[in-house]
CSV table of C-alpha atoms in Angstrom, one decimal:
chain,number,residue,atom,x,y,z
A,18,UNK,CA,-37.2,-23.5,-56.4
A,19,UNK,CA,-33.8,-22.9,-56.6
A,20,UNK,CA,-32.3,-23.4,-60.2
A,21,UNK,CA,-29.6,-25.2,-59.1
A,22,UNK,CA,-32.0,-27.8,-58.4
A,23,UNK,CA,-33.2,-30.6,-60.8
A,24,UNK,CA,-35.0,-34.4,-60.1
A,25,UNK,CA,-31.9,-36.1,-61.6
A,26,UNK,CA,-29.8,-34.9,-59.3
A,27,UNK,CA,-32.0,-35.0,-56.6
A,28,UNK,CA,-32.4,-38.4,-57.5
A,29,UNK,CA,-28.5,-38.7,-57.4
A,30,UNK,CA,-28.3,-36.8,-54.3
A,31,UNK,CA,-30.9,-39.3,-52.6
A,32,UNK,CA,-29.0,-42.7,-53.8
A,33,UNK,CA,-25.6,-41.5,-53.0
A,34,UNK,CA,-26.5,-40.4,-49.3
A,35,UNK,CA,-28.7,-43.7,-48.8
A,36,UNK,CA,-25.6,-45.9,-49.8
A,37,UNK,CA,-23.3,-43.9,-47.6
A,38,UNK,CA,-25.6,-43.5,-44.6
A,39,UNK,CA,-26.2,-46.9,-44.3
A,40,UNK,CA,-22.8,-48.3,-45.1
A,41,UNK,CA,-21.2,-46.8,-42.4
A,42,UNK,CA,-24.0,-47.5,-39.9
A,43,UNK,CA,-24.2,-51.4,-41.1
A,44,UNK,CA,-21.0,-52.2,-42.0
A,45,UNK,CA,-18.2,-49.1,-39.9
A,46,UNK,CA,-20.7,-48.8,-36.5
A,47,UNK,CA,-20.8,-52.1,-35.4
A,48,UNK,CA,-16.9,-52.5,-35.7
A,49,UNK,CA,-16.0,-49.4,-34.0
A,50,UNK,CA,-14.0,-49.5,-30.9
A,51,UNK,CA,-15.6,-49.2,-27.5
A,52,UNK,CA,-14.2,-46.3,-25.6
A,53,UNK,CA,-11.5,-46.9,-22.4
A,54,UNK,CA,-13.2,-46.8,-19.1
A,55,UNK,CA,-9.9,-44.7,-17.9
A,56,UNK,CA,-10.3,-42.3,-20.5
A,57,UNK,CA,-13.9,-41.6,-19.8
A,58,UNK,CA,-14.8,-42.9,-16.7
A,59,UNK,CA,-16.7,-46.2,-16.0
A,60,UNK,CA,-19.7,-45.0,-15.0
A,61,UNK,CA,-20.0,-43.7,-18.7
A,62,UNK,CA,-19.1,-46.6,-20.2
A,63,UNK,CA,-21.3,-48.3,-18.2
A,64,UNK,CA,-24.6,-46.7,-19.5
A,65,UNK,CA,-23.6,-46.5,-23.2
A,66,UNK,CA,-25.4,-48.7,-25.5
A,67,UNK,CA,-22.6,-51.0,-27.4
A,68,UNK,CA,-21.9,-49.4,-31.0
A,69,UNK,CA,-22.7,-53.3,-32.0
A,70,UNK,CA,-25.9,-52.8,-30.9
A,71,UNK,CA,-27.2,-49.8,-32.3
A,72,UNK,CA,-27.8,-51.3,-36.2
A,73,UNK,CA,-31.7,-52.1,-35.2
A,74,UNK,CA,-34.5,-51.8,-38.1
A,75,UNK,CA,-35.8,-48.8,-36.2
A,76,UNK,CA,-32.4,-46.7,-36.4
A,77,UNK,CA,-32.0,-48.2,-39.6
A,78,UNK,CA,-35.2,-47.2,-41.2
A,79,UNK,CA,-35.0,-43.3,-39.4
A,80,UNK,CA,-31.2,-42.9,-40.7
A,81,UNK,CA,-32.5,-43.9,-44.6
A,82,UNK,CA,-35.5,-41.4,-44.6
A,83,UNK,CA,-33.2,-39.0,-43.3
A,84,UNK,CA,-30.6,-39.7,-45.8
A,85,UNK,CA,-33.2,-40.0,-48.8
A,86,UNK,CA,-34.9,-36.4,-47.7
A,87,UNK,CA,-31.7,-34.9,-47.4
A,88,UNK,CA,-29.4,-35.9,-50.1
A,89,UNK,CA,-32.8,-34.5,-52.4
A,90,UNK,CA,-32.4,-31.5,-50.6
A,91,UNK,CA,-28.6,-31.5,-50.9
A,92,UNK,CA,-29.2,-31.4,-54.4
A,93,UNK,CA,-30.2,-27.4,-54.4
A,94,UNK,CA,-26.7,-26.4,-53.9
A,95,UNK,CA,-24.4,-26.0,-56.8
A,96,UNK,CA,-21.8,-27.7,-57.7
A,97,UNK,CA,-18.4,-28.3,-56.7
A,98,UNK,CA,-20.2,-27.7,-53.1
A,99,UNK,CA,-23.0,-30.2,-53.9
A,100,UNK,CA,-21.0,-33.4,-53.7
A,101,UNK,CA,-20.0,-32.2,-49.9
A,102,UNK,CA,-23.7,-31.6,-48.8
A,103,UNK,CA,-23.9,-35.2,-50.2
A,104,UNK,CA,-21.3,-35.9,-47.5
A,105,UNK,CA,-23.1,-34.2,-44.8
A,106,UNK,CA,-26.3,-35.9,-45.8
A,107,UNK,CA,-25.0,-39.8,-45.8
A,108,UNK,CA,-21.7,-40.4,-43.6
A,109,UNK,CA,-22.4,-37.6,-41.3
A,110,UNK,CA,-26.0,-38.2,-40.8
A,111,UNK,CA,-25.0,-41.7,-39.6
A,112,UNK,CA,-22.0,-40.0,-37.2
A,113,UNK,CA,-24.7,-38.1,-35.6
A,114,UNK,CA,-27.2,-40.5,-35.2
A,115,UNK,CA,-24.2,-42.3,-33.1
A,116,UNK,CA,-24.0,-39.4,-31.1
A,117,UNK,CA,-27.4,-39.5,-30.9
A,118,UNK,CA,-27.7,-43.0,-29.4
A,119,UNK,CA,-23.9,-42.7,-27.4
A,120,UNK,CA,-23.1,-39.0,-26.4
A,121,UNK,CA,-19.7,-39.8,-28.3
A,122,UNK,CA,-18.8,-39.0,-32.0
A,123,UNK,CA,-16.3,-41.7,-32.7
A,124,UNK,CA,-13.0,-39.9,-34.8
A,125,UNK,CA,-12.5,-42.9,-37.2
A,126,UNK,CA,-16.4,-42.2,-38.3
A,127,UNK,CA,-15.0,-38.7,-38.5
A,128,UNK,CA,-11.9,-39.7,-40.7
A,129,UNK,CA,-14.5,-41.3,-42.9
A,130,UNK,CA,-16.7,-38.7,-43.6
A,131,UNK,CA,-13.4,-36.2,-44.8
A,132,UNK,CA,-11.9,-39.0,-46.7
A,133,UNK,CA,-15.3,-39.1,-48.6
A,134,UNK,CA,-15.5,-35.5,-48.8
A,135,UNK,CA,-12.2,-35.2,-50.6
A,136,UNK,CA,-13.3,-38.1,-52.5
A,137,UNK,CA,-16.1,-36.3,-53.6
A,138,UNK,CA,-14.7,-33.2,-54.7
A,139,UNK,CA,-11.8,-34.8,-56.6
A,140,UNK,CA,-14.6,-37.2,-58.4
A,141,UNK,CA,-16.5,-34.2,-59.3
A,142,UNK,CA,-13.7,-32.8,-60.7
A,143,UNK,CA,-12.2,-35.4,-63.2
A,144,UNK,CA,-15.6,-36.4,-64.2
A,145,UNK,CA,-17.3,-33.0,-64.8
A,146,UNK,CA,-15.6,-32.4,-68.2
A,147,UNK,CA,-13.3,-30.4,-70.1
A,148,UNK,CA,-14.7,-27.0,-69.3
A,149,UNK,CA,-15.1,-27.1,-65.3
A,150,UNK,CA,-11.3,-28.6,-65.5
A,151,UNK,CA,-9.6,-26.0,-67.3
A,152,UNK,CA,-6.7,-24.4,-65.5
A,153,UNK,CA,-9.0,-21.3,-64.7
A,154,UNK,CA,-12.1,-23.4,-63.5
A,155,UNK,CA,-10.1,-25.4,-61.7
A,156,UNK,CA,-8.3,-22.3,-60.0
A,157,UNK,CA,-11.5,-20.5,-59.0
A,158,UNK,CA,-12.9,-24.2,-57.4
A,159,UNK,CA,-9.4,-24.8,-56.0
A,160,UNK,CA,-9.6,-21.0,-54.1
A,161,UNK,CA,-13.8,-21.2,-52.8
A,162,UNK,CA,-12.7,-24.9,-51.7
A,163,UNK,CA,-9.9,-23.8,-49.2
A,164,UNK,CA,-12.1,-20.9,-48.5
A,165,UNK,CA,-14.5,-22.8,-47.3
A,166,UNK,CA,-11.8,-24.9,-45.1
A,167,UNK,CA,-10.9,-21.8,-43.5
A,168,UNK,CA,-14.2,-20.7,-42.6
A,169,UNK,CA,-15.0,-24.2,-41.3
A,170,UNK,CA,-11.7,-23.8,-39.0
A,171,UNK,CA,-12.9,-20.1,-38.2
A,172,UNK,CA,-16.4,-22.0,-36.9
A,173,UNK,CA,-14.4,-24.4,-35.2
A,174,UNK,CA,-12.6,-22.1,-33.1
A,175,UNK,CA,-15.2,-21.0,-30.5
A,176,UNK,CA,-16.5,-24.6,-29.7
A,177,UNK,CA,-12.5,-25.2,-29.3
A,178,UNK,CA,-12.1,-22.8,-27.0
A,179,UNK,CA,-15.4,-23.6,-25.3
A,180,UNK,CA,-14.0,-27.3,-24.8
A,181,UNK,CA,-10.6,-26.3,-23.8
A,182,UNK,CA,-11.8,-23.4,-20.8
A,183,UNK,CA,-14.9,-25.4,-19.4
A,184,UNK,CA,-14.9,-28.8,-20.8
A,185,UNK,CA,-18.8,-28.2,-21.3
A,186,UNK,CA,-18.6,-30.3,-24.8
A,187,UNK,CA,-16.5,-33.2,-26.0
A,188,UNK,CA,-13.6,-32.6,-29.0
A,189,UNK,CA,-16.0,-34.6,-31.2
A,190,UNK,CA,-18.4,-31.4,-30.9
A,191,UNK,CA,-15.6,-29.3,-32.2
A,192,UNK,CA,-14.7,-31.3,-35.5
A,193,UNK,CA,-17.9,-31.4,-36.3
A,194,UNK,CA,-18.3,-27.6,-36.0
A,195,UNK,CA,-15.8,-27.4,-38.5
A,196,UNK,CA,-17.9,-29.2,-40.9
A,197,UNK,CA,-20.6,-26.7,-40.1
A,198,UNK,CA,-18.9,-24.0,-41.0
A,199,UNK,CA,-17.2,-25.7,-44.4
A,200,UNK,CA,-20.5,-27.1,-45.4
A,201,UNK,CA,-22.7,-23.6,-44.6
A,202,UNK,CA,-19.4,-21.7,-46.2
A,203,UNK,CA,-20.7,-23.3,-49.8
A,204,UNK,CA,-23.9,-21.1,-49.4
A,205,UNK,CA,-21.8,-17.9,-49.4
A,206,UNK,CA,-20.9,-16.0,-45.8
A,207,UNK,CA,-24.5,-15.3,-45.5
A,208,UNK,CA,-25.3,-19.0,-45.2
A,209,UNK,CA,-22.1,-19.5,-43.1
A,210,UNK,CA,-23.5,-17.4,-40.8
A,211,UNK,CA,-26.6,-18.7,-40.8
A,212,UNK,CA,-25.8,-22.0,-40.2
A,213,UNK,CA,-23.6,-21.5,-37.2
A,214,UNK,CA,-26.8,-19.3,-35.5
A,215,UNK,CA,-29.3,-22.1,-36.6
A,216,UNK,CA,-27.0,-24.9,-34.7
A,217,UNK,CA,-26.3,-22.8,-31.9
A,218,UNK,CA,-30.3,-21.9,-31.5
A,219,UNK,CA,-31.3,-25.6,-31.9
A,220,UNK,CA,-28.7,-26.5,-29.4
A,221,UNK,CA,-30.1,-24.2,-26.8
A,222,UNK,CA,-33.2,-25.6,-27.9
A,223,UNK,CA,-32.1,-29.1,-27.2
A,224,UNK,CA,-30.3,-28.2,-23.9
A,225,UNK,CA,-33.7,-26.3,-22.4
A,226,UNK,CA,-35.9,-29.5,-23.7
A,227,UNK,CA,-33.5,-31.8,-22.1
A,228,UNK,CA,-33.3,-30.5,-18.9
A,229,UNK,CA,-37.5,-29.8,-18.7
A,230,UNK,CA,-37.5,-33.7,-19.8
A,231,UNK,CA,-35.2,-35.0,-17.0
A,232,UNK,CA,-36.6,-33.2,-14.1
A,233,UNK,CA,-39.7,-35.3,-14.8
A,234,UNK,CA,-38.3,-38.6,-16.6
A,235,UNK,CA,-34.2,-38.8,-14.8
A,236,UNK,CA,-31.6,-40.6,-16.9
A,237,UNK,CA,-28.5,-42.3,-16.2
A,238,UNK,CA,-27.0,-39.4,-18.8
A,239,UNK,CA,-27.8,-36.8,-16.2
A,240,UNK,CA,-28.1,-33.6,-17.9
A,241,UNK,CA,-25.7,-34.7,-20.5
A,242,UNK,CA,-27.1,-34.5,-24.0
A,243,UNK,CA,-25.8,-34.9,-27.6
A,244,UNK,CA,-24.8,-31.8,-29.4
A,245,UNK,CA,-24.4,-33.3,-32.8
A,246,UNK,CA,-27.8,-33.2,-34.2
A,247,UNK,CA,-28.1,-29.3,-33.4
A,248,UNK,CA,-25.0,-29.0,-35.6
A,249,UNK,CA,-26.3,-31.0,-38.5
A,250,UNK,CA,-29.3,-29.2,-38.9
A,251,UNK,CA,-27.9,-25.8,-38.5
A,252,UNK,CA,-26.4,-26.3,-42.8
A,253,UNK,CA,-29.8,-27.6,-43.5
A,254,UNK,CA,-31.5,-24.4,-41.8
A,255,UNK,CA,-29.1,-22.2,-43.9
A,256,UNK,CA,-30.1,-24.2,-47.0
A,257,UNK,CA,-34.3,-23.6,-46.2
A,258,UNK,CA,-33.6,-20.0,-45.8
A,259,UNK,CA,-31.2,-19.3,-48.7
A,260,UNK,CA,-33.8,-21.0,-51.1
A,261,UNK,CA,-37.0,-19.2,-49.3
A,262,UNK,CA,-38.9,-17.4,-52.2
A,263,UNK,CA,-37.9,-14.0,-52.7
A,264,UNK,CA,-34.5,-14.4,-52.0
């Protein structure tokens, strides 16, 4: 088990993501705006379930075990990174589960989740105590933290190009690429690497399942499928493998 790891702050881990998760899906999902028919075309609009519609005790009861099981998890990375898997585990979960139900990741659930993560980080900060907010500590957290911005911005910039040449994903796709690779950068460039594979293996995964599904069962989605849960795994892949025994 990874040392970093401990049943307090698992515990911690599992509350904080539960709140979160379900906050945003209760009380932010139901309020969002719809997207514009001009923007994306009617017949879109027309087959995507209502975001005031998608709090039922089914997606409600998935998103919390999800949440629980991973904010535990969460809990194996060290801190300052720890608060931000927090993140990933509770307000992102619930972005993706969106994406999930709607093919869209809506940007002010997006706003959300970085507001938190700053949140998070700055709350870990003052409350941590004397030692981790010395002016050295506080230089070495201050340096890995943009360094892990950059590397989430280095992720991003494939899936940007990807949307700008062939349009094949939405721009949603590419912020949240950028959290995979500032999340998976708290795991070291190994794991940063690591998570961008795992989310771009389970997305093939996804897309070959998909289309297999549709030839026999059509939807009204066509071939079009969400890309978000692919990229939320591909941290928690990182995460399994960086903790495997013997490593």
């Amino acid at each position: 088990m990874n040392p970093a790891w401990s049943l307090p702050h698992a515990g911690l881990g599992a509350t904080v993501a539960l709140v979160l998760a379900l906050g945003h899906l209760v009380m932010l999902v139901p309020r969002l705006d719809e997207p514009d028919a001009r923007e994306v075309g009617a017949d879109v609009v027309a087959v995507k379930p209502r975001y005031r519609n998608l709090v039922t005790a089914r997606r409600v009861t998935v998103t919390a075990v999800l949440a629980v099981t991973a904010g535990a998890a969460g809990s194996a990375v060290p801190e300052p990174g720890r608060v931000l898997w927090w993140v990933w585990a509770g307000p992102v979960l619930t972005l993706v589960v969106v994406d999930q139900a709607t093919t869209f990741l809506p940007v002010r659930l997006w706003r959300w989740c970085l507001a938190e993560s700053a949140i998070a980080v700055i709350a870990w900060l003052v409350l941590a105590g004397p030692a981790v907010r010395s002016t050295t500590m506080l230089t070495t957290h201050g340096w890995a933290v943009l360094g892990w911005a950059g590397l989430g911005l280095a992720a991003a910039a494939p899936f940007w190009l990807m949307w700008r040449l062939t349009g094949g994903i939405g721009y949603g796709d590419v912020r949240l690429a950028a959290g995979v690779g500032a999340v998976s950068a708290v795991l070291g460039t190994g794991g940063w690497l690591t998570g961008l594979l795992a989310s771009a293996l389970v997305g093939v995964l996804l897309a070959v399942g998909t289309w297999a599904v549709r030839r026999v069962r059509p939807s009204p989605w066509g071939q079009v499928f969400s890309y978000g849960p692919a990229l939320w795994l591909g941290p928690w892949i990182a995460l399994a493998v960086s903790c495997w025994p013997g490593r």
